[in-house]
mmCIF file of C-alpha atoms in Angstrom:
data_model
loop_
_atom_site.group_PDB
_atom_site.id
_atom_site.type_symbol
_atom_site.label_atom_id
_atom_site.label_comp_id
_atom_site.label_asym_id
_atom_site.label_seq_id
_atom_site.Cartn_x
_atom_site.Cartn_y
_atom_site.Cartn_z
ATOM 1 C CA UNK A 194 0.450 -11.619 -23.497
ATOM 2 C CA UNK A 195 0.337 -13.412 -20.239
ATOM 3 C CA UNK A 196 -1.935 -12.107 -17.600
ATOM 4 C CA UNK A 197 -3.226 -13.310 -13.980
ATOM 5 C CA UNK A 198 -7.148 -12.831 -14.242
ATOM 6 C CA UNK A 199 -9.807 -12.616 -12.021
ATOM 7 C CA UNK A 200 -12.661 -14.677 -13.364
ATOM 8 C CA UNK A 201 -14.985 -14.590 -10.272
ATOM 9 C CA UNK A 202 -14.929 -13.654 -6.436
ATOM 10 C CA UNK A 203 -15.020 -17.317 -5.760
ATOM 11 C CA UNK A 204 -12.551 -18.677 -7.937
ATOM 12 C CA UNK A 205 -8.597 -18.675 -8.121
ATOM 13 C CA UNK A 206 -6.847 -16.371 -10.685
ATOM 14 C CA UNK A 207 -6.418 -17.840 -14.021
ATOM 15 C CA UNK A 208 -3.371 -17.341 -16.018
ATOM 16 C CA UNK A 209 -4.516 -16.772 -19.389
ATOM 17 C CA UNK A 210 -3.318 -15.393 -22.759
ATOM 18 C CA UNK A 211 -4.676 -12.117 -23.658
ATOM 19 C CA UNK A 212 -4.621 -9.773 -26.596
ATOM 20 C CA UNK A 213 -1.595 -7.270 -25.806
ATOM 21 C CA UNK A 214 -3.761 -3.594 -25.097
ATOM 22 C CA UNK A 215 -3.416 -0.823 -27.639
ATOM 23 C CA UNK A 216 -3.224 2.660 -25.818
ATOM 24 C CA UNK A 217 -6.099 5.098 -26.135
ATOM 25 C CA UNK A 218 -5.877 8.969 -26.442
ATOM 26 C CA UNK A 219 -3.780 10.194 -23.721
ATOM 27 C CA UNK A 220 -2.270 6.912 -22.731
ATOM 28 C CA UNK A 221 0.769 4.606 -22.982
ATOM 29 C CA UNK A 222 1.374 1.172 -23.068
ATOM 30 C CA UNK A 223 3.850 -0.152 -20.597
ATOM 31 C CA UNK A 224 6.034 -3.515 -20.806
ATOM 32 C CA UNK A 225 5.830 -4.616 -17.191
ATOM 33 C CA UNK A 226 8.861 -6.027 -15.478
ATOM 34 C CA UNK A 227 7.583 -7.033 -12.309
ATOM 35 C CA UNK A 228 4.827 -6.239 -10.108
ATOM 36 C CA UNK A 229 4.248 -6.407 -6.328
ATOM 37 C CA UNK A 230 1.036 -8.356 -4.603
ATOM 38 C CA UNK A 231 -1.167 -5.928 -2.127
ATOM 39 C CA UNK A 232 -3.446 -7.157 0.170
ATOM 40 C CA UNK A 233 -5.648 -4.607 -1.833
ATOM 41 C CA UNK A 234 -5.437 -6.898 -5.118
ATOM 42 C CA UNK A 235 -6.556 -9.893 -2.591
ATOM 43 C CA UNK A 236 -9.400 -7.791 -1.509
ATOM 44 C CA UNK A 237 -10.261 -7.062 -5.484
ATOM 45 C CA UNK A 238 -9.948 -10.672 -6.305
ATOM 46 C CA UNK A 239 -12.320 -11.771 -3.462
ATOM 47 C CA UNK A 240 -14.907 -9.014 -3.867
ATOM 48 C CA UNK A 241 -14.615 -8.049 0.034
ATOM 49 C CA UNK A 242 -15.244 -4.456 -0.141
ATOM 50 C CA UNK A 243 -18.666 -2.715 -0.805
ATOM 51 C CA UNK A 244 -17.501 -1.096 -3.839
ATOM 52 C CA UNK A 245 -16.469 -4.524 -6.096
ATOM 53 C CA UNK A 246 -14.807 -4.584 -9.293
ATOM 54 C CA UNK A 247 -16.424 -6.422 -12.161
ATOM 55 C CA UNK A 248 -14.947 -9.575 -13.281
ATOM 56 C CA UNK A 249 -13.081 -10.559 -15.564
ATOM 57 C CA UNK A 250 -10.234 -7.926 -14.471
ATOM 58 C CA UNK A 251 -6.580 -8.155 -14.126
ATOM 59 C CA UNK A 252 -5.444 -6.970 -10.640
ATOM 60 C CA UNK A 253 -1.985 -5.083 -9.696
ATOM 61 C CA UNK A 254 -1.130 -1.412 -8.988
ATOM 62 C CA UNK A 255 2.630 -1.826 -8.262
ATOM 63 C CA UNK A 256 3.669 -2.260 -11.637
ATOM 64 C CA UNK A 257 7.042 -1.262 -12.944
ATOM 65 C CA UNK A 258 7.880 -1.350 -16.601
ATOM 66 C CA UNK A 259 9.103 0.635 -19.711
ATOM 67 C CA UNK A 260 7.098 2.482 -22.171
ATOM 68 C CA UNK A 261 6.528 0.835 -25.324
ATOM 69 C CA UNK A 262 3.823 2.519 -27.192
ATOM 70 C CA UNK A 263 2.270 5.917 -27.008
ATOM 71 C CA UNK A 264 -1.368 6.837 -27.701
ATOM 72 C CA UNK A 265 -2.808 9.586 -29.783
ATOM 73 C CA UNK A 266 -1.743 13.302 -28.243
ATOM 74 C CA UNK A 267 1.011 11.568 -26.050
ATOM 75 C CA UNK A 268 4.545 12.866 -26.320
ATOM 76 C CA UNK A 269 5.572 12.273 -22.750
ATOM 77 C CA UNK A 270 6.703 9.933 -21.211
ATOM 78 C CA UNK A 271 8.980 8.750 -23.793
ATOM 79 C CA UNK A 272 9.105 5.376 -25.261
ATOM 80 C CA UNK A 273 12.121 3.789 -23.145
ATOM 81 C CA UNK A 274 11.053 5.767 -19.886
ATOM 82 C CA UNK A 275 10.928 3.457 -16.754
ATOM 83 C CA UNK A 276 7.361 4.377 -15.051
ATOM 84 C CA UNK A 277 5.747 3.062 -12.138
ATOM 85 C CA UNK A 278 1.785 2.358 -12.363
ATOM 86 C CA UNK A 279 0.218 2.928 -9.025
ATOM 87 C CA UNK A 280 -3.262 2.563 -7.279
ATOM 88 C CA UNK A 281 -4.222 6.176 -8.604
ATOM 89 C CA UNK A 282 -4.409 5.096 -12.535
ATOM 90 C CA UNK A 283 -6.141 8.572 -13.434
ATOM 91 C CA UNK A 284 -8.059 11.614 -11.714
ATOM 92 C CA UNK A 285 -9.917 14.186 -13.377
ATOM 93 C CA UNK A 286 -7.504 17.115 -13.065
ATOM 94 C CA UNK A 287 -9.767 19.901 -12.467
ATOM 95 C CA UNK A 288 -12.088 19.199 -9.154
ATOM 96 C CA UNK A 289 -11.613 20.587 -5.974
ATOM 97 C CA UNK A 290 -9.717 17.665 -4.773
ATOM 98 C CA UNK A 291 -7.389 17.380 -7.602
ATOM 99 C CA UNK A 292 -6.256 20.952 -7.618
ATOM 100 C CA UNK A 293 -5.828 21.189 -4.010
ATOM 101 C CA UNK A 294 -2.917 18.011 -4.205
ATOM 102 C CA UNK A 295 -5.769 15.602 -3.299
ATOM 103 C CA UNK A 296 -6.148 13.802 -6.372
ATOM 104 C CA UNK A 297 -6.556 10.617 -4.586
ATOM 105 C CA UNK A 298 -9.891 12.159 -3.080
ATOM 106 C CA UNK A 299 -11.000 12.713 -6.888
ATOM 107 C CA UNK A 300 -14.706 11.267 -7.270
ATOM 108 C CA UNK A 301 -13.865 10.316 -10.753
ATOM 109 C CA UNK A 302 -10.452 8.682 -10.337
ATOM 110 C CA UNK A 303 -9.934 5.049 -12.087
ATOM 111 C CA UNK A 304 -7.772 2.440 -10.122
ATOM 112 C CA UNK A 305 -5.256 0.444 -11.523
ATOM 113 C CA UNK A 306 -6.238 -3.358 -10.972
ATOM 114 C CA UNK A 307 -9.801 -2.295 -9.766
ATOM 115 C CA UNK A 308 -11.812 -0.149 -12.063
ATOM 116 C CA UNK A 309 -9.547 -0.691 -14.910
ATOM 117 C CA UNK A 310 -6.710 -3.584 -15.594
ATOM 118 C CA UNK A 311 -3.839 -3.610 -13.616
ATOM 119 C CA UNK A 312 -0.375 -5.079 -13.822
ATOM 120 C CA UNK A 313 -0.586 -8.798 -13.125
ATOM 121 C CA UNK A 314 0.431 -9.082 -17.034
ATOM 122 C CA UNK A 315 3.185 -8.645 -19.069
ATOM 123 C CA UNK A 316 1.801 -5.233 -20.493
ATOM 124 C CA UNK A 317 -0.579 -2.720 -19.272
ATOM 125 C CA UNK A 318 -1.907 0.543 -20.323
ATOM 126 C CA UNK A 319 -2.113 3.884 -17.889
ATOM 127 C CA UNK A 320 -2.981 7.328 -18.639
ATOM 128 C CA UNK A 321 0.343 9.104 -19.536
ATOM 129 C CA UNK A 322 0.125 11.558 -16.635
ATOM 130 C CA UNK A 323 0.091 8.677 -14.187
ATOM 131 C CA UNK A 324 2.795 6.887 -15.365
ATOM 132 C CA UNK A 325 4.949 7.986 -12.565
ATOM 133 C CA UNK A 326 8.809 8.387 -13.533
ATOM 134 C CA UNK A 327 11.213 5.733 -11.414
ATOM 135 C CA UNK A 328 14.824 6.692 -10.812
ATOM 136 C CA UNK A 329 17.244 4.812 -12.904
ATOM 137 C CA UNK A 330 19.164 3.787 -9.823
ATOM 138 C CA UNK A 331 16.254 2.156 -8.147
ATOM 139 C CA UNK A 332 15.656 -1.619 -9.074
ATOM 140 C CA UNK A 333 12.479 -2.447 -10.283
ATOM 141 C CA UNK A 334 11.930 -5.253 -7.573
ATOM 142 C CA UNK A 335 12.298 -2.150 -4.871
ATOM 143 C CA UNK A 336 10.336 0.065 -7.050
ATOM 144 C CA UNK A 337 7.110 -2.219 -7.079
ATOM 145 C CA UNK A 338 6.515 -2.272 -3.516
ATOM 146 C CA UNK A 339 7.474 1.278 -3.015
ATOM 147 C CA UNK A 340 4.792 2.417 -5.319
ATOM 148 C CA UNK A 341 1.798 1.443 -3.190
ATOM 149 C CA UNK A 342 3.308 0.074 0.334
ATOM 150 C CA UNK A 343 5.695 2.921 0.240
ATOM 151 C CA UNK A 344 3.357 5.623 -0.653
ATOM 152 C CA UNK A 345 0.847 4.761 1.336
ATOM 153 C CA UNK A 346 2.476 4.411 4.634
ATOM 154 C CA UNK A 347 4.462 7.819 3.648
ATOM 155 C CA UNK A 348 1.054 9.422 3.380
ATOM 156 C CA UNK A 349 -0.117 8.009 6.861
ATOM 157 C CA UNK A 350 2.628 9.408 8.473
ATOM 158 C CA UNK A 351 2.486 12.660 6.673
ATOM 159 C CA UNK A 352 -0.880 13.039 7.631
ATOM 160 C CA UNK A 353 -0.246 12.127 11.073
ATOM 161 C CA UNK A 354 2.005 15.205 11.410
ATOM 162 C CA UNK A 355 4.907 12.855 13.269
ATOM 163 C CA UNK A 356 6.690 15.427 15.212
ATOM 164 C CA UNK A 357 10.569 14.183 16.415
ATOM 165 C CA UNK A 358 10.526 12.450 19.689
ATOM 166 C CA UNK A 359 6.691 11.519 19.183
ATOM 167 C CA UNK A 360 6.018 7.931 19.754
ATOM 168 C CA UNK A 361 4.416 5.998 16.830
ATOM 169 C CA UNK A 362 2.883 2.755 17.417
ATOM 170 C CA UNK A 363 2.721 0.439 14.072
ATOM 171 C CA UNK A 364 0.294 -1.944 14.054
ATOM 172 C CA UNK A 365 0.844 -4.621 11.282
ATOM 173 C CA UNK A 366 4.403 -5.317 10.507
ATOM 174 C CA UNK A 367 4.573 -6.275 6.938
ATOM 175 C CA UNK A 368 4.480 -5.214 3.478
ATOM 176 C CA UNK A 369 3.132 -1.983 4.846
ATOM 177 C CA UNK A 370 4.329 -1.855 8.140
ATOM 178 C CA UNK A 371 8.152 -2.346 7.600
ATOM 179 C CA UNK A 372 7.898 0.853 5.214
ATOM 180 C CA UNK A 373 5.759 2.581 7.812
ATOM 181 C CA UNK A 374 8.291 2.060 10.555
ATOM 182 C CA UNK A 375 11.328 3.676 8.298
ATOM 183 C CA UNK A 376 9.060 6.764 7.577
ATOM 184 C CA UNK A 377 7.966 7.198 11.161
ATOM 185 C CA UNK A 378 11.957 7.029 12.105
ATOM 186 C CA UNK A 379 12.349 9.349 9.194
ATOM 187 C CA UNK A 380 9.926 11.999 10.650
ATOM 188 C CA UNK A 381 12.077 11.628 14.038
ATOM 189 C CA UNK A 382 9.463 9.231 15.867
ATOM 190 C CA UNK A 383 10.220 6.399 18.385
ATOM 191 C CA UNK A 384 8.671 3.067 16.821
ATOM 192 C CA UNK A 385 6.892 0.546 18.687
ATOM 193 C CA UNK A 386 6.335 -2.305 16.274
ATOM 194 C CA UNK A 387 3.212 -4.751 16.851
ATOM 195 C CA UNK A 388 2.485 -7.927 15.024
ATOM 196 C CA UNK A 389 1.735 -11.458 15.945
ATOM 197 C CA UNK A 390 4.698 -12.859 14.157
ATOM 198 C CA UNK A 391 8.061 -12.997 16.032
ATOM 199 C CA UNK A 392 9.767 -13.120 12.222
ATOM 200 C CA UNK A 393 8.185 -9.757 11.576
ATOM 201 C CA UNK A 394 9.001 -8.636 15.111
ATOM 202 C CA UNK A 395 12.854 -9.489 14.274
ATOM 203 C CA UNK A 396 12.545 -7.621 10.656
ATOM 204 C CA UNK A 397 10.934 -4.390 12.732
ATOM 205 C CA UNK A 398 14.068 -4.674 15.100
ATOM 206 C CA UNK A 399 16.491 -4.755 12.304
ATOM 207 C CA UNK A 400 15.110 -1.700 10.413
ATOM 208 C CA UNK A 401 15.508 0.322 13.848
ATOM 209 C CA UNK A 402 12.026 -0.096 15.834
ATOM 210 C CA UNK A 403 12.722 0.742 19.437
ATOM 211 C CA UNK A 404 10.438 -1.575 20.774
ATOM 212 C CA UNK A 405 8.256 -4.556 19.512
ATOM 213 C CA UNK A 406 5.464 -6.447 21.089
ATOM 214 C CA UNK A 407 3.875 -9.862 20.072
ATOM 215 C CA UNK A 408 0.067 -9.145 20.404
ATOM 216 C CA UNK A 409 -0.382 -13.110 20.345
ATOM 217 C CA UNK A 410 1.274 -13.400 23.700
ATOM 218 C CA UNK A 411 1.010 -9.695 25.297
ATOM 219 C CA UNK A 412 -1.570 -7.212 25.441
ATOM 220 C CA UNK A 413 -0.473 -4.554 23.443
ATOM 221 C CA UNK A 414 -2.512 -2.214 24.602
ATOM 222 C CA UNK A 415 -1.023 -2.292 28.220
ATOM 223 C CA UNK A 416 2.486 -2.776 26.736
ATOM 224 C CA UNK A 417 1.989 0.357 25.152
ATOM 225 C CA UNK A 418 0.517 2.432 27.957
ATOM 226 C CA UNK A 419 3.636 0.689 29.948
ATOM 227 C CA UNK A 420 5.983 2.833 27.581
ATOM 228 C CA UNK A 421 3.814 5.760 27.990
ATOM 229 C CA UNK A 422 1.375 5.751 25.276
ATOM 230 C CA UNK A 423 1.269 6.544 21.371
ATOM 231 C CA UNK A 424 1.049 9.847 20.198
ATOM 232 C CA UNK A 425 0.411 8.207 16.753
ATOM 233 C CA UNK A 426 -0.893 4.852 16.076
ATOM 234 C CA UNK A 427 -1.073 3.442 12.459
ATOM 235 C CA UNK A 428 -3.473 0.684 11.734
ATOM 236 C CA UNK A 429 -2.199 -1.120 8.841
ATOM 237 C CA UNK A 430 -3.840 -4.953 9.842
ATOM 238 C CA UNK A 431 -6.919 -5.671 8.351
ATOM 239 C CA UNK A 432 -8.270 -6.674 11.710
ATOM 240 C CA UNK A 433 -10.936 -5.017 13.440
ATOM 241 C CA UNK A 434 -9.632 -6.038 16.715
ATOM 242 C CA UNK A 435 -6.254 -4.425 15.557
ATOM 243 C CA UNK A 436 -7.953 -0.648 15.106
ATOM 244 C CA UNK A 437 -9.427 -1.132 18.361
ATOM 245 C CA UNK A 438 -6.203 -1.776 20.120
ATOM 246 C CA UNK A 439 -4.317 0.979 18.489
ATOM 247 C CA UNK A 440 -7.072 3.504 19.418
ATOM 248 C CA UNK A 441 -6.922 2.190 23.014
ATOM 249 C CA UNK A 442 -2.873 2.574 22.877
ATOM 250 C CA UNK A 443 -3.046 6.303 22.436
ATOM 251 C CA UNK A 444 -2.156 8.702 24.967
ATOM 252 C CA UNK A 445 -4.109 12.028 25.451
ATOM 253 C CA UNK A 446 -3.764 13.831 22.207
ATOM 254 C CA UNK A 447 -2.881 11.039 20.372
ATOM 255 C CA UNK A 448 -3.827 10.375 16.693
ATOM 256 C CA UNK A 449 -5.295 6.850 15.391
ATOM 257 C CA UNK A 450 -4.359 6.694 11.203
ATOM 258 C CA UNK A 451 -6.746 4.056 9.746
ATOM 259 C CA UNK A 452 -5.024 2.687 6.625
ATOM 260 C CA UNK A 453 -5.830 -0.964 6.467
ATOM 261 C CA UNK A 454 -9.252 -1.945 5.016
ATOM 262 C CA UNK A 455 -10.917 -5.040 6.526
ATOM 263 C CA UNK A 456 -13.223 -6.984 4.538
ATOM 264 C CA UNK A 457 -17.099 -7.188 5.391
ATOM 265 C CA UNK A 458 -17.253 -3.387 5.733
ATOM 266 C CA UNK A 459 -16.101 -3.565 9.265
ATOM 267 C CA UNK A 460 -16.694 -0.737 11.597
ATOM 268 C CA UNK A 461 -14.514 0.892 14.362
ATOM 269 C CA UNK A 462 -16.597 1.610 17.932
ATOM 270 C CA UNK A 463 -14.787 4.771 19.091
ATOM 271 C CA UNK A 464 -15.793 5.497 22.633
ATOM 272 C CA UNK A 465 -17.027 9.330 22.583
ATOM 273 C CA UNK A 466 -15.961 10.381 25.836
ATOM 274 C CA UNK A 467 -12.802 9.089 25.777
ATOM 275 C CA UNK A 468 -12.063 10.526 22.334
ATOM 276 C CA UNK A 469 -13.319 13.953 23.476
ATOM 277 C CA UNK A 470 -11.816 14.181 27.016
ATOM 278 C CA UNK A 471 -8.560 12.935 25.794
ATOM 279 C CA UNK A 472 -8.617 15.070 22.635
ATOM 280 C CA UNK A 473 -7.755 12.078 20.653
ATOM 281 C CA UNK A 474 -8.286 12.009 16.560
ATOM 282 C CA UNK A 475 -9.140 9.293 14.234
ATOM 283 C CA UNK A 476 -7.884 10.039 10.460
ATOM 284 C CA UNK A 477 -8.274 7.995 7.402
ATOM 285 C CA UNK A 478 -5.561 8.050 5.134
ATOM 286 C CA UNK A 479 -5.817 6.759 1.684
ATOM 287 C CA UNK A 480 -2.780 6.712 -0.408
ATOM 288 C CA UNK A 481 -0.512 9.336 -1.416
ATOM 289 C CA UNK A 482 -0.686 11.257 -4.865
ATOM 290 C CA UNK A 483 2.107 11.590 -7.489
ATOM 291 C CA UNK A 484 4.508 13.949 -5.635
ATOM 292 C CA UNK A 485 3.953 11.842 -2.534
ATOM 293 C CA UNK A 486 5.391 8.819 -4.708
ATOM 294 C CA UNK A 487 8.402 11.081 -6.300
ATOM 295 C CA UNK A 488 9.374 11.624 -2.457
ATOM 296 C CA UNK A 489 9.128 8.179 -1.598
ATOM 297 C CA UNK A 490 11.454 7.307 -4.847
ATOM 298 C CA UNK A 491 13.666 10.018 -3.784
ATOM 299 C CA UNK A 492 13.977 9.026 -0.407
ATOM 300 C CA UNK A 493 15.104 5.449 -1.417
ATOM 301 C CA UNK A 494 17.437 6.628 -3.995
ATOM 302 C CA UNK A 495 19.156 8.589 -1.242
ATOM 303 C CA UNK A 496 19.400 5.511 0.919
ATOM 304 C CA UNK A 497 17.145 6.424 3.657
ATOM 305 C CA UNK A 498 14.845 3.193 3.367
ATOM 306 C CA UNK A 499 15.156 -0.620 2.593
ATOM 307 C CA UNK A 500 12.454 -2.495 0.873
ATOM 308 C CA UNK A 501 12.027 -6.527 2.223
ATOM 309 C CA UNK A 502 11.038 -8.464 -0.880
ATOM 310 C CA UNK A 503 10.153 -12.099 -1.255
ATOM 311 C CA UNK A 504 10.349 -12.926 -5.155
ATOM 312 C CA UNK A 505 7.716 -15.021 -7.019
ATOM 313 C CA UNK A 506 6.589 -15.855 -10.580
ATOM 314 C CA UNK A 507 3.288 -14.740 -11.805
ATOM 315 C CA UNK A 508 2.413 -18.434 -12.758
ATOM 316 C CA UNK A 509 2.472 -18.759 -8.795
ATOM 317 C CA UNK A 510 -0.019 -16.163 -8.017
ATOM 318 C CA UNK A 511 -2.601 -18.259 -6.567
ATOM 319 C CA UNK A 512 0.156 -19.782 -3.925
ATOM 320 C CA UNK A 513 1.688 -16.319 -3.534
ATOM 321 C CA UNK A 514 -1.952 -14.865 -2.236
ATOM 322 C CA UNK A 515 -2.309 -18.070 -0.016
ATOM 323 C CA UNK A 516 1.149 -17.365 1.663
ATOM 324 C CA UNK A 517 0.265 -13.886 2.281
ATOM 325 C CA UNK A 518 -3.217 -14.744 3.865
ATOM 326 C CA UNK A 519 -1.545 -16.944 6.337
ATOM 327 C CA UNK A 520 0.943 -14.839 7.326
ATOM 328 C CA UNK A 521 4.103 -16.755 5.914
ATOM 329 C CA UNK A 522 5.318 -13.827 3.876
ATOM 330 C CA UNK A 523 7.473 -11.297 5.820
ATOM 331 C CA UNK A 524 7.085 -8.540 3.756
ATOM 332 C CA UNK A 525 5.959 -7.949 0.098
ATOM 333 C CA UNK A 526 5.827 -10.058 -2.659
ATOM 334 C CA UNK A 527 7.348 -9.142 -5.833
ATOM 335 C CA UNK A 528 6.057 -10.864 -9.335
ATOM 336 C CA UNK A 529 8.509 -11.118 -11.870
ATOM 337 C CA UNK A 530 6.986 -10.986 -15.527
#
């Protein structure tokens, strides 16, 4: 099979021919149709985070494909089933996090494209229980970004407990942000989109943002305060400065939801007095669980969301990474296999 492989953190990905993996007990083999490019894949390839993957490995955790082979002990999903392979490749299923619906906090979890090989390949194996069914009416091209960008931002809006008529500021309009603003609107929020590129802000307007702010030409904190402040600010740009702006844009009682993971173990300096006196909260939000992904697919199947995709071939993976890092991609890159 063809696969894009990280051979070292200082090296570009290599397109290699590798043996098709065989599913082990409790696993299935999936023939991948397409896979989205998440910023996490770039962080993984560059070894940006404190807990690093071990090269060589195959990135990718927005993979959509068809089950082709079952490992021992597996009867479902059946061969021929369309499934999604998400960031959460498996979890123990019995710890306090798993049994309380927070399997994404399981300390024994495996992560696709990070601790186990992912979906930048023509085939991938995944735990059968975590091969998420994809409705037939959703194209693989749309389903791929929903598998991470969608479920991550859906969960962020969910944990923020956005209420109707609250103001939600989305910092970073791209692969995640263009979906986050749609989920905020579904929850009944008024949305302020913040980015540094006019084409992304134009996309935000088209998708229903009530206000847009170009942070490269306007102070977003003051602009949001002039609009009354944000009840919720969702930090999706991998920039510590953006997190700081998001917190300072909050009105009293506001909630900052931290989603992006900047490199170099970045820190957020929160003014304690302002947080206490203003009753503000800082919330970390990791990806959603399997039920959340089913919700995301259901909303899309019902026509409530739109996915904006830029198509690329897996052979062009390094050029696509450069495009994302330079900000030239409006929303989500999806590789066809």
